[in-house]
PDB file of C-alpha atoms in Angstrom:
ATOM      1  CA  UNK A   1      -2.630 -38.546  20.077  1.00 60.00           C
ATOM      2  CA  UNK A   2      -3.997 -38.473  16.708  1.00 64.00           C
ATOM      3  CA  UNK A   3      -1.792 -37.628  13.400  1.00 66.00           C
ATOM      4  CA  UNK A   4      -2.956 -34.784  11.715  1.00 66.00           C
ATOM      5  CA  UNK A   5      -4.498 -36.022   8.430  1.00 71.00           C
ATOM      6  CA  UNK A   6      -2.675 -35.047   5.167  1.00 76.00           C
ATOM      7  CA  UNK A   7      -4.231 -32.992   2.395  1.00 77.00           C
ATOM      8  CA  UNK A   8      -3.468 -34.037  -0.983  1.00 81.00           C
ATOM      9  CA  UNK A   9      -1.573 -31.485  -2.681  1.00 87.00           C
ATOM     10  CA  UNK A  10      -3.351 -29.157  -5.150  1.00 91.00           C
ATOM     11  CA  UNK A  11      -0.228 -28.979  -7.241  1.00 94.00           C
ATOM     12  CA  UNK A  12       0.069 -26.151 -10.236  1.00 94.00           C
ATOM     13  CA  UNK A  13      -0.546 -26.866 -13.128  1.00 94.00           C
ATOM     14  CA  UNK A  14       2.475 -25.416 -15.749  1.00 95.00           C
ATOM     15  CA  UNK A  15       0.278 -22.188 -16.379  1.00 96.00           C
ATOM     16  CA  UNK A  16      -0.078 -21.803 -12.528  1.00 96.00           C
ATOM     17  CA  UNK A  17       3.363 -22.239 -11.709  1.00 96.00           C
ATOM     18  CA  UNK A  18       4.607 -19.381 -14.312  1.00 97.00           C
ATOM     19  CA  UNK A  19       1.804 -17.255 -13.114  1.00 96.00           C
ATOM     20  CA  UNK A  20       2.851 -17.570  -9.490  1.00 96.00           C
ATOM     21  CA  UNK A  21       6.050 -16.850 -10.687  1.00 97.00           C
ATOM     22  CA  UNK A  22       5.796 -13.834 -12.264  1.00 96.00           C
ATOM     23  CA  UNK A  23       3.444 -12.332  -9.623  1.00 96.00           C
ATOM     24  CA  UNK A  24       5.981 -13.297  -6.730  1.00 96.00           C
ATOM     25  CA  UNK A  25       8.567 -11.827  -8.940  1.00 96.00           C
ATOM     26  CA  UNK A  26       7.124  -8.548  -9.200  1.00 95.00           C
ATOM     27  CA  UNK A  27       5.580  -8.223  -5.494  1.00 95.00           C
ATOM     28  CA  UNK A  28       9.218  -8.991  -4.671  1.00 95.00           C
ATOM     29  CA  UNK A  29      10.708  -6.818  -7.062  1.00 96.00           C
ATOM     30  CA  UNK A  30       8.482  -3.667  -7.102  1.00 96.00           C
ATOM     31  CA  UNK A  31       8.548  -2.415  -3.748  1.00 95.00           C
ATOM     32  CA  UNK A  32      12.186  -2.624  -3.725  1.00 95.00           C
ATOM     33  CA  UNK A  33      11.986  -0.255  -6.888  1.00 95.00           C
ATOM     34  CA  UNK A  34       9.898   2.389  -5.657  1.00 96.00           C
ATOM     35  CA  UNK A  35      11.483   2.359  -2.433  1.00 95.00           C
ATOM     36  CA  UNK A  36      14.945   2.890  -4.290  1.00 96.00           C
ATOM     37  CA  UNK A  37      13.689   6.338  -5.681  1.00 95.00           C
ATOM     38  CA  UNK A  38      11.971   7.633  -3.070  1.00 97.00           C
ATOM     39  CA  UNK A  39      14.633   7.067  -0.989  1.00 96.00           C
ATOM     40  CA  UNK A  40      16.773   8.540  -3.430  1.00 96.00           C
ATOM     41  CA  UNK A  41      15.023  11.433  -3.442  1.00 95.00           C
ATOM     42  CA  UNK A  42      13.432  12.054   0.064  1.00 95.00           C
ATOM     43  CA  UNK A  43      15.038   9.767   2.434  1.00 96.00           C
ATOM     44  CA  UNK A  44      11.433   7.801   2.776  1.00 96.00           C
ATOM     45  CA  UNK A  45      10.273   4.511   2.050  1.00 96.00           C
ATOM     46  CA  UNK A  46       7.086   3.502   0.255  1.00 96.00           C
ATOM     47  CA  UNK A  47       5.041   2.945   3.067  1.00 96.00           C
ATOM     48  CA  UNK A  48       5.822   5.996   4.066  1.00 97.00           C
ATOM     49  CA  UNK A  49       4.560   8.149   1.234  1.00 97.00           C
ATOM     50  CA  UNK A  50       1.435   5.787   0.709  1.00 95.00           C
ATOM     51  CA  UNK A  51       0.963   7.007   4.581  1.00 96.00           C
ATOM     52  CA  UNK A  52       1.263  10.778   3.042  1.00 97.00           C
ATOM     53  CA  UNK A  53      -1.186   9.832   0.301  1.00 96.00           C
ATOM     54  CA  UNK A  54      -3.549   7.879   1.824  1.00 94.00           C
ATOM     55  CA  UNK A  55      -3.876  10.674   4.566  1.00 96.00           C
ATOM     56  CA  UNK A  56      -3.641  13.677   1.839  1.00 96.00           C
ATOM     57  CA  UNK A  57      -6.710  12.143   0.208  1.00 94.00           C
ATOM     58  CA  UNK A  58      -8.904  11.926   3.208  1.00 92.00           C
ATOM     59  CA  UNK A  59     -11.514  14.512   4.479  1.00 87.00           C
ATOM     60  CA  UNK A  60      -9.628  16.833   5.904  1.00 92.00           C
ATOM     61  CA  UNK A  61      -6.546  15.515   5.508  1.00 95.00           C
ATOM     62  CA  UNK A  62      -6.559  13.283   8.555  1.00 94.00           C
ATOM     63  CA  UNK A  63      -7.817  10.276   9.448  1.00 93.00           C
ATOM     64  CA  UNK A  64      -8.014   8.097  12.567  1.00 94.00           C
ATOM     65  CA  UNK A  65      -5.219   5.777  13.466  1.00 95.00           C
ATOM     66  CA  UNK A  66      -6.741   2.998  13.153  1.00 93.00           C
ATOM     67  CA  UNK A  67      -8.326   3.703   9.747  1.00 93.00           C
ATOM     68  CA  UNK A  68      -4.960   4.453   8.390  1.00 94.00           C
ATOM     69  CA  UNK A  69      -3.635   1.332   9.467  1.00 93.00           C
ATOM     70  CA  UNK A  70      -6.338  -0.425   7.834  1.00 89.00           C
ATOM     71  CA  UNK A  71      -5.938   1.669   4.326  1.00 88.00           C
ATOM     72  CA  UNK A  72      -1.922   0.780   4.960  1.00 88.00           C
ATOM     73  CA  UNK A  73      -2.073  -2.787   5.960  1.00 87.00           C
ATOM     74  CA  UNK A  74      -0.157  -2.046   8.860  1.00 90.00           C
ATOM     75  CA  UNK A  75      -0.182  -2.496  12.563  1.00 92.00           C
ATOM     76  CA  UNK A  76      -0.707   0.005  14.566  1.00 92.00           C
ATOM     77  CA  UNK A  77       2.930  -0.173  16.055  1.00 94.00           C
ATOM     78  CA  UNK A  78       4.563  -0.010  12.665  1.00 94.00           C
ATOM     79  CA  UNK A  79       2.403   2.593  11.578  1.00 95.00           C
ATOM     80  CA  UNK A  80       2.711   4.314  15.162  1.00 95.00           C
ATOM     81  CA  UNK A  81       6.096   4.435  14.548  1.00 96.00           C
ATOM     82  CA  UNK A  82       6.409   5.736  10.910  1.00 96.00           C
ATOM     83  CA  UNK A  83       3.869   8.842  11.771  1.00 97.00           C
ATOM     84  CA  UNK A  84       6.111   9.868  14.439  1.00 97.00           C
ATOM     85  CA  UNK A  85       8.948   9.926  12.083  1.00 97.00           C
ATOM     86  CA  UNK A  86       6.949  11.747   9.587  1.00 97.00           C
ATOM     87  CA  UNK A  87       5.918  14.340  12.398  1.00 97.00           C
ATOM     88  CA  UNK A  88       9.729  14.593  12.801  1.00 97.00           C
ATOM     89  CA  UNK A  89      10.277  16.259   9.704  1.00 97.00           C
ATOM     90  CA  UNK A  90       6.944  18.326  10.278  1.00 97.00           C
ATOM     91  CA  UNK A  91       4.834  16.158   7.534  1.00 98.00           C
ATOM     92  CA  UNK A  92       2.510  15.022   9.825  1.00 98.00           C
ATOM     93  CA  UNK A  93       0.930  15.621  13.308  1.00 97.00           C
ATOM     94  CA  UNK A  94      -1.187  13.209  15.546  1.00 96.00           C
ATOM     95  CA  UNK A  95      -3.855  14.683  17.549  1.00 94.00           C
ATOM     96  CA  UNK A  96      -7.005  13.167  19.818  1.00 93.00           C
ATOM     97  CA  UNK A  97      -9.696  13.017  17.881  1.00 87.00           C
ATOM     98  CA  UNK A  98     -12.608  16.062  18.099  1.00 86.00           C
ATOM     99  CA  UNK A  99     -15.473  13.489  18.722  1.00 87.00           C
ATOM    100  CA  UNK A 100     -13.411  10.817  20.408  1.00 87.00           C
ATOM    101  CA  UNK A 101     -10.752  11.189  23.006  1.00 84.00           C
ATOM    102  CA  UNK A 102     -10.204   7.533  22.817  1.00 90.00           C
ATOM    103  CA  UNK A 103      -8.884   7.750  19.278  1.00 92.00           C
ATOM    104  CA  UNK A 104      -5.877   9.482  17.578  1.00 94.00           C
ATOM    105  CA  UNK A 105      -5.745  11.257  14.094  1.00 94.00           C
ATOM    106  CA  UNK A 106      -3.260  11.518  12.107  1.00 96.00           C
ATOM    107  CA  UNK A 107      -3.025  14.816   9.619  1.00 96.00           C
ATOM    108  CA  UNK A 108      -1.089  15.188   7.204  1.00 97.00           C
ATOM    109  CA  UNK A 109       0.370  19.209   6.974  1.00 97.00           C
ATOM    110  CA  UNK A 110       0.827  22.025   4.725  1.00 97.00           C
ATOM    111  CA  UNK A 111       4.952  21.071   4.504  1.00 97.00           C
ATOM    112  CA  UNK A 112       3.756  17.221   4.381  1.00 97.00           C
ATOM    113  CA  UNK A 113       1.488  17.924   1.718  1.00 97.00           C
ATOM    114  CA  UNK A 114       4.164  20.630  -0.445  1.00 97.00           C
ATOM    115  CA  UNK A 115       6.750  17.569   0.057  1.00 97.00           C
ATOM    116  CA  UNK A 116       3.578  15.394  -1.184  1.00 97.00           C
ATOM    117  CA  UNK A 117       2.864  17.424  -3.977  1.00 97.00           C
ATOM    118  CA  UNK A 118       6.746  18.028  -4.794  1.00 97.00           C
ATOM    119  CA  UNK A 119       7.205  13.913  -4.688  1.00 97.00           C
ATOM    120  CA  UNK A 120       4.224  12.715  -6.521  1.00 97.00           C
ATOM    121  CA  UNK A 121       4.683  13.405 -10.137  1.00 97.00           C
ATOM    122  CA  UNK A 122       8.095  11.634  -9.723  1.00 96.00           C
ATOM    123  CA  UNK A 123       6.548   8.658  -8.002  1.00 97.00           C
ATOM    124  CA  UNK A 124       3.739   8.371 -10.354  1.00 97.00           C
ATOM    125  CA  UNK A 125       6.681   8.197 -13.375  1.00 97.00           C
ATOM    126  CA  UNK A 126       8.224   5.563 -11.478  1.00 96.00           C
ATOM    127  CA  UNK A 127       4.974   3.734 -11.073  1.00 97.00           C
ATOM    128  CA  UNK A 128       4.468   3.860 -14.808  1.00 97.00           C
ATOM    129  CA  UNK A 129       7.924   3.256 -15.499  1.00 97.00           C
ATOM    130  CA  UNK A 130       8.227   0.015 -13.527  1.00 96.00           C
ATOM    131  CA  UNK A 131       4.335  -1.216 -14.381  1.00 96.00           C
ATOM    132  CA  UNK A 132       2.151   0.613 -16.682  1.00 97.00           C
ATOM    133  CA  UNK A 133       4.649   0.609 -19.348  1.00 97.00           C
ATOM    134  CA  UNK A 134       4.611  -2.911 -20.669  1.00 95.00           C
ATOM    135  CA  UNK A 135       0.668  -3.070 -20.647  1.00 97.00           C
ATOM    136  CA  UNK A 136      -1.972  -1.854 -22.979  1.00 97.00           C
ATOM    137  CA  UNK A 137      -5.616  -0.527 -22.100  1.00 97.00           C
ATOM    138  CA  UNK A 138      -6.534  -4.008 -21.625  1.00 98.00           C
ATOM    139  CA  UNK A 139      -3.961  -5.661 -19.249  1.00 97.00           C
ATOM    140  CA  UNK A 140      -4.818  -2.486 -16.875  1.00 97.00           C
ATOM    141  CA  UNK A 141      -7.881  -3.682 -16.562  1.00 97.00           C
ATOM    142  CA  UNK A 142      -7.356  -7.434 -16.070  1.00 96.00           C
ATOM    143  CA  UNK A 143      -4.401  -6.142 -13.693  1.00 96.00           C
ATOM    144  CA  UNK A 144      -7.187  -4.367 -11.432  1.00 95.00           C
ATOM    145  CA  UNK A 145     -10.006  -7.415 -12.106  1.00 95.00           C
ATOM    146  CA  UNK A 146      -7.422  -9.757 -10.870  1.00 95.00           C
ATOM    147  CA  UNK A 147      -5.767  -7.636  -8.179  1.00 92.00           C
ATOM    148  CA  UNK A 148      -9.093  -7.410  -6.666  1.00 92.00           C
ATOM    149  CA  UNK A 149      -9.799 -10.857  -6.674  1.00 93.00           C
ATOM    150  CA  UNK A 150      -6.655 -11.693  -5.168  1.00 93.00           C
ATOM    151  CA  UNK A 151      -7.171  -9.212  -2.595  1.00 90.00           C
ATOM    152  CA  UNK A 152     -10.761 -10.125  -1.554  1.00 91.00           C
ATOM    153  CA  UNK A 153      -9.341 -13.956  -0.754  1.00 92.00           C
ATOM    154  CA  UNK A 154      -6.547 -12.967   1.112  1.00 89.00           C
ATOM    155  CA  UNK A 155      -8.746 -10.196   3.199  1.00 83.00           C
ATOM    156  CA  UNK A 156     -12.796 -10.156   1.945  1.00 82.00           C
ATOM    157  CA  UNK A 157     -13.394  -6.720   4.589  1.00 76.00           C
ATOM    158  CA  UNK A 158      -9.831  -5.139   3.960  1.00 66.00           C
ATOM    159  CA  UNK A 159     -10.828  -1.600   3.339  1.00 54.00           C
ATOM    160  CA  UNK A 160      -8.673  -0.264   0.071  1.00 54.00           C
ATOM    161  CA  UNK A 161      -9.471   3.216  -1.538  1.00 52.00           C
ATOM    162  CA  UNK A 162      -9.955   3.112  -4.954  1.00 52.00           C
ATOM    163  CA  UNK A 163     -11.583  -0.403  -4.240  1.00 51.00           C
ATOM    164  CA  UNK A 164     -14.943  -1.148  -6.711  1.00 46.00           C
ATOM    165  CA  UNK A 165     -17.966  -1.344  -4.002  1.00 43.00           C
ATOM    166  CA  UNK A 166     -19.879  -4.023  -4.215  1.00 42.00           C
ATOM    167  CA  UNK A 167     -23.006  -3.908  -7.171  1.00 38.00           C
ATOM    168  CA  UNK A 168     -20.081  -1.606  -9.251  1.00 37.00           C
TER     169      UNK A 168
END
């Protein structure tokens, strides 16, 4: 049997390191954060109210399984799982799909989207609270430039709303 051969290490330079830093610091940190006040405030988590939103902003307020998982970055078990607790408190539903028996919707409904709607401007002061803050005009846009850079390696077909398409 044949060792596997080493790769030299790529190490960081000083400027790498702190930059690695800080971003592991905040993808750490910032979940955490948000999950803290919504939880606070409505007994869910983040994933579960980017589920909500991610849903509320589709065509008709649904979307297939499987998409959802996708827009989530989550499997379908774990997101399987946190629609059925959503559909516990009435904020969601699951359905067969119209044109496809072999797939599943999820909608989002008219309670889901009032407790939506009720949670969102809170959420969106925590957002800026804990992010947009501390940067200008500027750093919002190197923030997106590089988050979608970063994104694209780790996952070049991940579908993400709000993504730039490609030529924009």
């Amino acid at each position: 049997m044949t060792e596997p051969q080493s790769v030299p290490a790529r190490w960081l330079s000083p400027e790498e390191r702190q930059a690695w830093l800080a971003l592991y610091a905040v993808a750490t940190r910032l979940p955490g954060t948000l999950d803290a006040d919504l939880f606070r405030r409505a007994r869910i988590t983040l994933f579960d109210y980017h589920v909500l939103a991610m849903t509320s902003e589709s065509p008709d307020r649904q979307l297939a399984m499987s998409e959802l998982a996708a827009f989530s970055n989550a499997s379908l078990s774990r997101l399987s799982h946190v629609v059925k607790k959503l559909e516990q408190r009435g904020w969601m539903r699951r359905s067969p799909s119209t044109t496809d028996a072999r797939v599943t919707t999820a909608a989002i409904t008219d309670e889901g989207m009032a407790a939506l709607v009720d949670l969102a401007p809170g959420h969106v002061e925590s957002v800026r609270k804990a992010v947009f803050d501390a940067l200008d005009d500027q750093d919002v846009a190197d923030l997106a430039r590089i988050g979608n850079k970063i994104l694209t390696l780790l996952d070049p077909a991940s579908a993400r709303p709000g993504a730039p398409t490609e030529g924009a």
